[in-house]
Amino acid sequence: MHQHPRKYNWPEGKTCAFVFSVDVDAQSPLMWDNRGKKVVGLGELEQRRFGPRQGLHRLTDLLAEFSARGSFYVPGIVADTYPEILPFLIERGHETGLHGYYHERVDQLTPQENAEVLDRSIATYKKHTGQHPLGYRSPAWELTPELVGLLVERAISYDSSLMGYDHPYTIAGLSEVPVQWVLDDAIYFKFSGGGKDPWHPASPEAVFNRWVEEFEGQREFGGLFMLTCHPWISGRAQRIRLLRRLMRHISRYDDVWWATAAEIAAHHATLDNGDKFNVGADLVDTDF
Ligand SMILES: [Zn+2]
């Protein structure tokens, strides 16, 4: 008989956790999609540059209003293009981590290429921070079994890209601090024009209701509310106001653990093996 999963063990007195995570993509996905070509239009480039210029600062100011710290994942090319970003975030007390070099799709690369990208990302991170990175978030939330092994080999403490549980778990020896699409700003608000995105951006009111409903659900089931924002998307005025309303709502409860993903991974590492929700990283045949 299949066993009903137990509840996740949060620190004493907490029933669920809240992480404010930020993927500082800027123009990196546009560069990856157009690799080997010259980007000739300024439109999407400028829209994405809004992220490092304005959006990032609005998000860190918002976090400061709540004395909260975020987990910021920065692609290597963004850290090299804007070398002030990683030191700025660290000085403000935020967590920073890896997010590819060119925001590569890891399932489009060979294991050897993934190893090279990871080593380049780690070297870039060290150059700007003087530290070894703790956390990894894969671009576009894709991962391969080989890459899980590469992260473990390089002493990366955790990944935050998968959705196999909605609380932390362990996949092939790597701590996973999971994400979910419903809590990603891009699926509601990303709009690049030129017919790329077929729907107009969602109303902040509708998204507020969905996020509050998910938050209340995570309190009920004892899970992780992992919000993911992008400065070029959520740095826009109406979305900052939406995020402020959401954080006000969450701050009304004292049984919610406001933490960085690294703090959650550190907590997960202290649990007994039987409480880690261990799974393998096997692929399945397409004809299963
Ligand atoms: Zn990204």
GROMACS .gro file of C-alpha atoms and ligand atoms in nm:
model
  289
    1MET     CA    1   0.000   0.000   0.000
    2HIS     CA    2   0.137   0.341  -0.098
    3GLN     CA    3   0.219   0.538   0.215
    4HIS     CA    4   0.059   0.876   0.260
    5PRO     CA    5   0.345   1.129   0.287
    6ARG     CA    6   0.400   1.278   0.629
    7LYS     CA    7   0.411   1.650   0.691
    8TYR     CA    8   0.743   1.829   0.655
    9ASN     CA    9   0.929   1.920   0.977
   10TRP     CA   10   0.972   2.296   0.993
   11PRO     CA   11   1.162   2.463   1.280
   12GLU     CA   12   0.979   2.475   1.614
   13GLY     CA   13   0.662   2.685   1.609
   14LYS     CA   14   0.644   2.723   1.229
   15THR     CA   15   0.380   2.559   1.012
   16CYS     CA   16   0.511   2.669   0.672
   17ALA     CA   17   0.781   2.882   0.509
   18PHE     CA   18   0.796   3.183   0.279
   19VAL     CA   19   1.087   3.257   0.044
   20PHE     CA   20   1.099   3.571  -0.171
   21SER     CA   21   1.318   3.461  -0.461
   22VAL     CA   22   1.433   3.678  -0.750
   23ASP     CA   23   1.577   3.561  -1.081
   24VAL     CA   24   1.789   3.853  -1.205
   25ASP     CA   25   1.766   3.751  -1.571
   26ALA     CA   26   1.783   4.095  -1.737
   27GLN     CA   27   1.867   4.042  -2.108
   28SER     CA   28   2.042   3.705  -2.061
   29PRO     CA   29   1.759   3.480  -2.196
   30LEU     CA   30   1.730   3.703  -2.505
   31MET     CA   31   2.104   3.663  -2.565
   32TRP     CA   32   2.082   3.284  -2.521
   33ASP     CA   33   1.787   3.260  -2.764
   34ASN     CA   34   1.979   3.470  -3.018
   35ARG     CA   35   2.322   3.313  -2.962
   36GLY     CA   36   2.546   3.342  -3.268
   37LYS     CA   37   2.326   3.623  -3.402
   38LYS     CA   38   2.320   3.997  -3.351
   39VAL     CA   39   2.017   4.138  -3.169
   40VAL     CA   40   1.910   4.421  -3.401
   41GLY     CA   41   1.607   4.561  -3.213
   42LEU     CA   42   1.624   4.774  -2.900
   43GLY     CA   43   1.267   4.706  -2.782
   44GLU     CA   44   1.294   4.388  -2.578
   45LEU     CA   45   1.655   4.466  -2.485
   46GLU     CA   46   1.555   4.795  -2.322
   47GLN     CA   47   1.248   4.641  -2.159
   48ARG     CA   48   1.474   4.380  -1.997
   49ARG     CA   49   1.741   4.638  -1.901
   50PHE     CA   50   1.471   4.802  -1.689
   51GLY     CA   51   1.544   4.512  -1.447
   52PRO     CA   52   1.897   4.604  -1.339
   53ARG     CA   53   1.835   4.980  -1.380
   54GLN     CA   54   1.513   5.020  -1.179
   55GLY     CA   55   1.329   4.697  -1.101
   56LEU     CA   56   1.599   4.543  -0.882
   57HIS     CA   57   1.615   4.851  -0.658
   58ARG     CA   58   1.237   4.865  -0.621
   59LEU     CA   59   1.239   4.501  -0.510
   60THR     CA   60   1.520   4.549  -0.257
   61ASP     CA   61   1.346   4.863  -0.123
   62LEU     CA   62   1.024   4.663  -0.086
   63LEU     CA   63   1.205   4.386   0.103
   64ALA     CA   64   1.358   4.651   0.330
   65GLU     CA   65   1.007   4.778   0.418
   66PHE     CA   66   0.947   4.436   0.576
   67SER     CA   67   1.305   4.390   0.707
   68ALA     CA   68   1.304   4.080   0.486
   69ARG     CA   69   1.586   3.918   0.291
   70GLY     CA   70   1.549   3.763  -0.052
   71SER     CA   71   1.728   3.490  -0.246
   72PHE     CA   72   1.863   3.638  -0.570
   73TYR     CA   73   1.988   3.416  -0.853
   74VAL     CA   74   2.213   3.600  -1.097
   75PRO     CA   75   2.333   3.462  -1.436
   76GLY     CA   76   2.711   3.500  -1.486
   77ILE     CA   77   2.671   3.733  -1.786
   78VAL     CA   78   2.447   3.964  -1.579
   79ALA     CA   79   2.705   3.972  -1.297
   80ASP     CA   80   2.977   4.055  -1.551
   81THR     CA   81   2.770   4.320  -1.734
   82TYR     CA   82   2.658   4.486  -1.408
   83PRO     CA   83   2.948   4.412  -1.167
   84GLU     CA   84   2.788   4.620  -0.891
   85ILE     CA   85   2.485   4.387  -0.859
   86LEU     CA   86   2.626   4.098  -0.653
   87PRO     CA   87   2.817   4.319  -0.404
   88PHE     CA   88   2.507   4.544  -0.370
   89LEU     CA   89   2.281   4.249  -0.287
   90ILE     CA   90   2.529   4.099  -0.039
   91GLU     CA   91   2.577   4.437   0.131
   92ARG     CA   92   2.199   4.457   0.175
   93GLY     CA   93   2.202   4.119   0.352
   94HIS     CA   94   2.040   3.916   0.073
   95GLU     CA   95   2.131   3.567  -0.039
   96THR     CA   96   2.283   3.536  -0.387
   97GLY     CA   97   2.326   3.225  -0.601
   98LEU     CA   98   2.389   3.083  -0.947
   99HIS     CA   99   2.153   3.098  -1.246
  100GLY     CA  100   2.359   2.972  -1.544
  101TYR     CA  101   2.608   3.184  -1.736
  102TYR     CA  102   2.406   3.283  -2.045
  103HIS     CA  103   2.077   3.155  -1.896
  104GLU     CA  104   2.136   2.833  -2.094
  105ARG     CA  105   1.867   2.570  -2.128
  106VAL     CA  106   2.049   2.280  -1.959
  107ASP     CA  107   1.850   2.012  -2.145
  108GLN     CA  108   1.991   2.154  -2.473
  109LEU     CA  109   2.352   2.105  -2.359
  110THR     CA  110   2.570   1.794  -2.329
  111PRO     CA  111   2.685   1.689  -1.979
  112GLN     CA  112   3.035   1.819  -2.072
  113GLU     CA  113   2.891   2.158  -2.176
  114ASN     CA  114   2.684   2.174  -1.856
  115ALA     CA  115   3.000   2.110  -1.653
  116GLU     CA  116   3.182   2.392  -1.836
  117VAL     CA  117   2.891   2.637  -1.789
  118LEU     CA  118   2.870   2.550  -1.420
  119ASP     CA  119   3.244   2.596  -1.366
  120ARG     CA  120   3.234   2.929  -1.549
  121SER     CA  121   2.934   3.042  -1.339
  122ILE     CA  122   3.109   2.945  -1.015
  123ALA     CA  123   3.431   3.124  -1.120
  124THR     CA  124   3.232   3.438  -1.213
  125TYR     CA  125   3.047   3.429  -0.881
  126LYS     CA  126   3.376   3.395  -0.690
  127LYS     CA  127   3.530   3.683  -0.888
  128HIS     CA  128   3.250   3.921  -0.783
  129THR     CA  129   3.191   3.801  -0.426
  130GLY     CA  130   3.508   3.625  -0.309
  131GLN     CA  131   3.286   3.335  -0.198
  132HIS     CA  132   3.187   2.988  -0.315
  133PRO     CA  133   2.816   2.988  -0.408
  134LEU     CA  134   2.571   2.800  -0.185
  135GLY     CA  135   2.270   2.770  -0.409
  136TYR     CA  136   2.181   2.699  -0.771
  137ARG     CA  137   1.865   2.776  -0.963
  138SER     CA  138   1.856   2.644  -1.317
  139PRO     CA  139   1.748   2.874  -1.601
  140ALA     CA  140   1.384   2.808  -1.698
  141TRP     CA  141   1.367   2.550  -1.415
  142GLU     CA  142   1.505   2.261  -1.621
  143LEU     CA  143   1.757   2.012  -1.482
  144THR     CA  144   1.927   1.688  -1.594
  145PRO     CA  145   2.035   1.389  -1.380
  146GLU     CA  146   2.400   1.459  -1.477
  147LEU     CA  147   2.373   1.818  -1.364
  148VAL     CA  148   2.240   1.708  -1.023
  149GLY     CA  149   2.562   1.505  -0.988
  150LEU     CA  150   2.778   1.797  -1.107
  151LEU     CA  151   2.624   2.025  -0.843
  152VAL     CA  152   2.691   1.771  -0.565
  153GLU     CA  153   3.052   1.723  -0.687
  154ARG     CA  154   3.111   2.099  -0.672
  155ALA     CA  155   2.978   2.128  -0.316
  156ILE     CA  156   2.673   2.337  -0.412
  157SER     CA  157   2.446   2.307  -0.104
  158TYR     CA  158   2.110   2.303  -0.276
  159ASP     CA  159   1.912   2.338  -0.597
  160SER     CA  160   1.593   2.542  -0.631
  161SER     CA  161   1.440   2.448  -0.968
  162LEU     CA  162   1.216   2.142  -0.929
  163MET     CA  163   0.860   2.069  -0.815
  164GLY     CA  164   0.858   1.706  -0.697
  165TYR     CA  165   0.717   1.810  -0.358
  166ASP     CA  166   0.592   2.149  -0.241
  167HIS     CA  167   0.827   2.140   0.059
  168PRO     CA  168   1.203   2.070   0.064
  169TYR     CA  169   1.324   1.725  -0.034
  170THR     CA  170   1.642   1.550  -0.145
  171ILE     CA  171   1.702   1.435  -0.502
  172ALA     CA  172   1.998   1.202  -0.565
  173GLY     CA  173   2.179   1.344  -0.261
  174LEU     CA  174   2.111   1.711  -0.346
  175SER     CA  175   1.883   1.923  -0.126
  176GLU     CA  176   1.595   2.066  -0.327
  177VAL     CA  177   1.415   2.386  -0.220
  178PRO     CA  178   1.128   2.363  -0.467
  179VAL     CA  179   0.963   2.623  -0.688
  180GLN     CA  180   0.623   2.623  -0.855
  181TRP     CA  181   0.486   2.786  -1.169
  182VAL     CA  182   0.175   2.922  -0.997
  183LEU     CA  183   0.405   3.141  -0.784
  184ASP     CA  184   0.613   3.273  -1.077
  185ASP     CA  185   0.547   3.630  -1.193
  186ALA     CA  186   0.640   3.557  -1.556
  187ILE     CA  187   0.343   3.332  -1.633
  188TYR     CA  188   0.104   3.618  -1.547
  189PHE     CA  189   0.293   3.932  -1.644
  190LYS     CA  190   0.566   3.863  -1.901
  191PHE     CA  191   0.476   4.053  -2.215
  192SER     CA  192   0.736   4.126  -2.480
  193GLY     CA  193   0.519   4.250  -2.766
  194GLY     CA  194   0.562   4.159  -3.131
  195GLY     CA  195   0.319   3.868  -3.097
  196LYS     CA  196   0.559   3.671  -2.873
  197ASP     CA  197   0.310   3.655  -2.585
  198PRO     CA  198  -0.047   3.594  -2.699
  199TRP     CA  199  -0.225   3.727  -2.387
  200HIS     CA  200  -0.216   4.068  -2.227
  201PRO     CA  201  -0.060   4.081  -1.879
  202ALA     CA  202  -0.287   3.963  -1.595
  203SER     CA  203  -0.460   4.196  -1.352
  204PRO     CA  204  -0.266   4.236  -1.024
  205GLU     CA  205  -0.594   4.189  -0.837
  206ALA     CA  206  -0.651   3.844  -0.990
  207VAL     CA  207  -0.292   3.739  -0.919
  208PHE     CA  208  -0.317   3.869  -0.561
  209ASN     CA  209  -0.617   3.641  -0.503
  210ARG     CA  210  -0.441   3.338  -0.652
  211TRP     CA  211  -0.125   3.394  -0.449
  212VAL     CA  212  -0.314   3.446  -0.124
  213GLU     CA  213  -0.511   3.128  -0.191
  214GLU     CA  214  -0.187   2.934  -0.247
  215PHE     CA  215  -0.033   3.087   0.065
  216GLU     CA  216  -0.333   2.986   0.277
  217GLY     CA  217  -0.306   2.638   0.123
  218GLN     CA  218   0.061   2.610   0.216
  219ARG     CA  219  -0.026   2.706   0.574
  220GLU     CA  220  -0.290   2.433   0.574
  221PHE     CA  221  -0.064   2.161   0.428
  222GLY     CA  222   0.263   2.274   0.588
  223GLY     CA  223   0.454   2.351   0.268
  224LEU     CA  224   0.682   2.612   0.117
  225PHE     CA  225   0.552   2.933  -0.040
  226MET     CA  226   0.835   3.000  -0.286
  227LEU     CA  227   0.759   3.320  -0.472
  228THR     CA  228   0.969   3.392  -0.783
  229CYS     CA  229   0.999   3.740  -0.932
  230HIS     CA  230   1.203   3.893  -1.211
  231PRO     CA  231   1.313   4.258  -1.170
  232TRP     CA  232   1.230   4.343  -1.534
  233ILE     CA  233   0.874   4.210  -1.481
  234SER     CA  234   0.789   4.267  -1.112
  235GLY     CA  235   0.981   4.592  -1.077
  236ARG     CA  236   0.694   4.764  -1.262
  237ALA     CA  237   0.485   4.995  -1.044
  238GLN     CA  238   0.157   4.801  -1.019
  239ARG     CA  239   0.343   4.477  -0.939
  240ILE     CA  240   0.545   4.630  -0.658
  241ARG     CA  241   0.212   4.737  -0.507
  242LEU     CA  242   0.075   4.384  -0.555
  243LEU     CA  243   0.382   4.234  -0.382
  244ARG     CA  244   0.349   4.480  -0.093
  245ARG     CA  245  -0.014   4.375  -0.041
  246LEU     CA  246   0.087   4.009  -0.050
  247MET     CA  247   0.368   4.057   0.204
  248ARG     CA  248   0.134   4.253   0.433
  249HIS     CA  249  -0.105   3.960   0.422
  250ILE     CA  250   0.168   3.704   0.500
  251SER     CA  251   0.315   3.920   0.779
  252ARG     CA  252  -0.012   3.892   0.975
  253TYR     CA  253   0.080   3.535   1.076
  254ASP     CA  254   0.352   3.445   1.325
  255ASP     CA  255   0.371   3.075   1.230
  256VAL     CA  256   0.527   3.150   0.890
  257TRP     CA  257   0.904   3.116   0.863
  258TRP     CA  258   1.036   3.404   0.646
  259ALA     CA  259   1.368   3.266   0.529
  260THR     CA  260   1.616   3.260   0.245
  261ALA     CA  261   1.641   2.944   0.037
  262ALA     CA  262   1.991   2.888   0.180
  263GLU     CA  263   1.852   2.898   0.534
  264ILE     CA  264   1.587   2.646   0.437
  265ALA     CA  265   1.852   2.421   0.277
  266ALA     CA  266   2.060   2.447   0.597
  267HIS     CA  267   1.755   2.348   0.803
  268HIS     CA  268   1.684   2.058   0.566
  269ALA     CA  269   2.042   1.935   0.608
  270THR     CA  270   1.990   1.903   0.986
  271LEU     CA  271   1.692   1.666   0.949
  272ASP     CA  272   1.722   1.291   0.999
  273ASN     CA  273   1.750   1.098   0.676
  274GLY     CA  274   1.398   0.962   0.714
  275ASP     CA  275   1.260   1.318   0.717
  276LYS     CA  276   1.442   1.431   0.405
  277PHE     CA  277   1.191   1.289   0.151
  278ASN     CA  278   1.469   1.123  -0.056
  279VAL     CA  279   1.407   1.050  -0.424
  280GLY     CA  280   1.631   0.945  -0.713
  281ALA     CA  281   1.698   1.141  -1.032
  282ASP     CA  282   1.605   0.865  -1.278
  283LEU     CA  283   1.455   0.946  -1.615
  284VAL     CA  284   1.176   0.726  -1.755
  285ASP     CA  285   1.133   0.577  -2.101
  286THR     CA  286   0.881   0.768  -2.308
  287ASP     CA  287   0.668   0.454  -2.356
  288PHE     CA  288   0.603   0.387  -1.989
  289ZN      ZN  289   1.579   3.301  -1.527
   0.00000   0.00000   0.00000
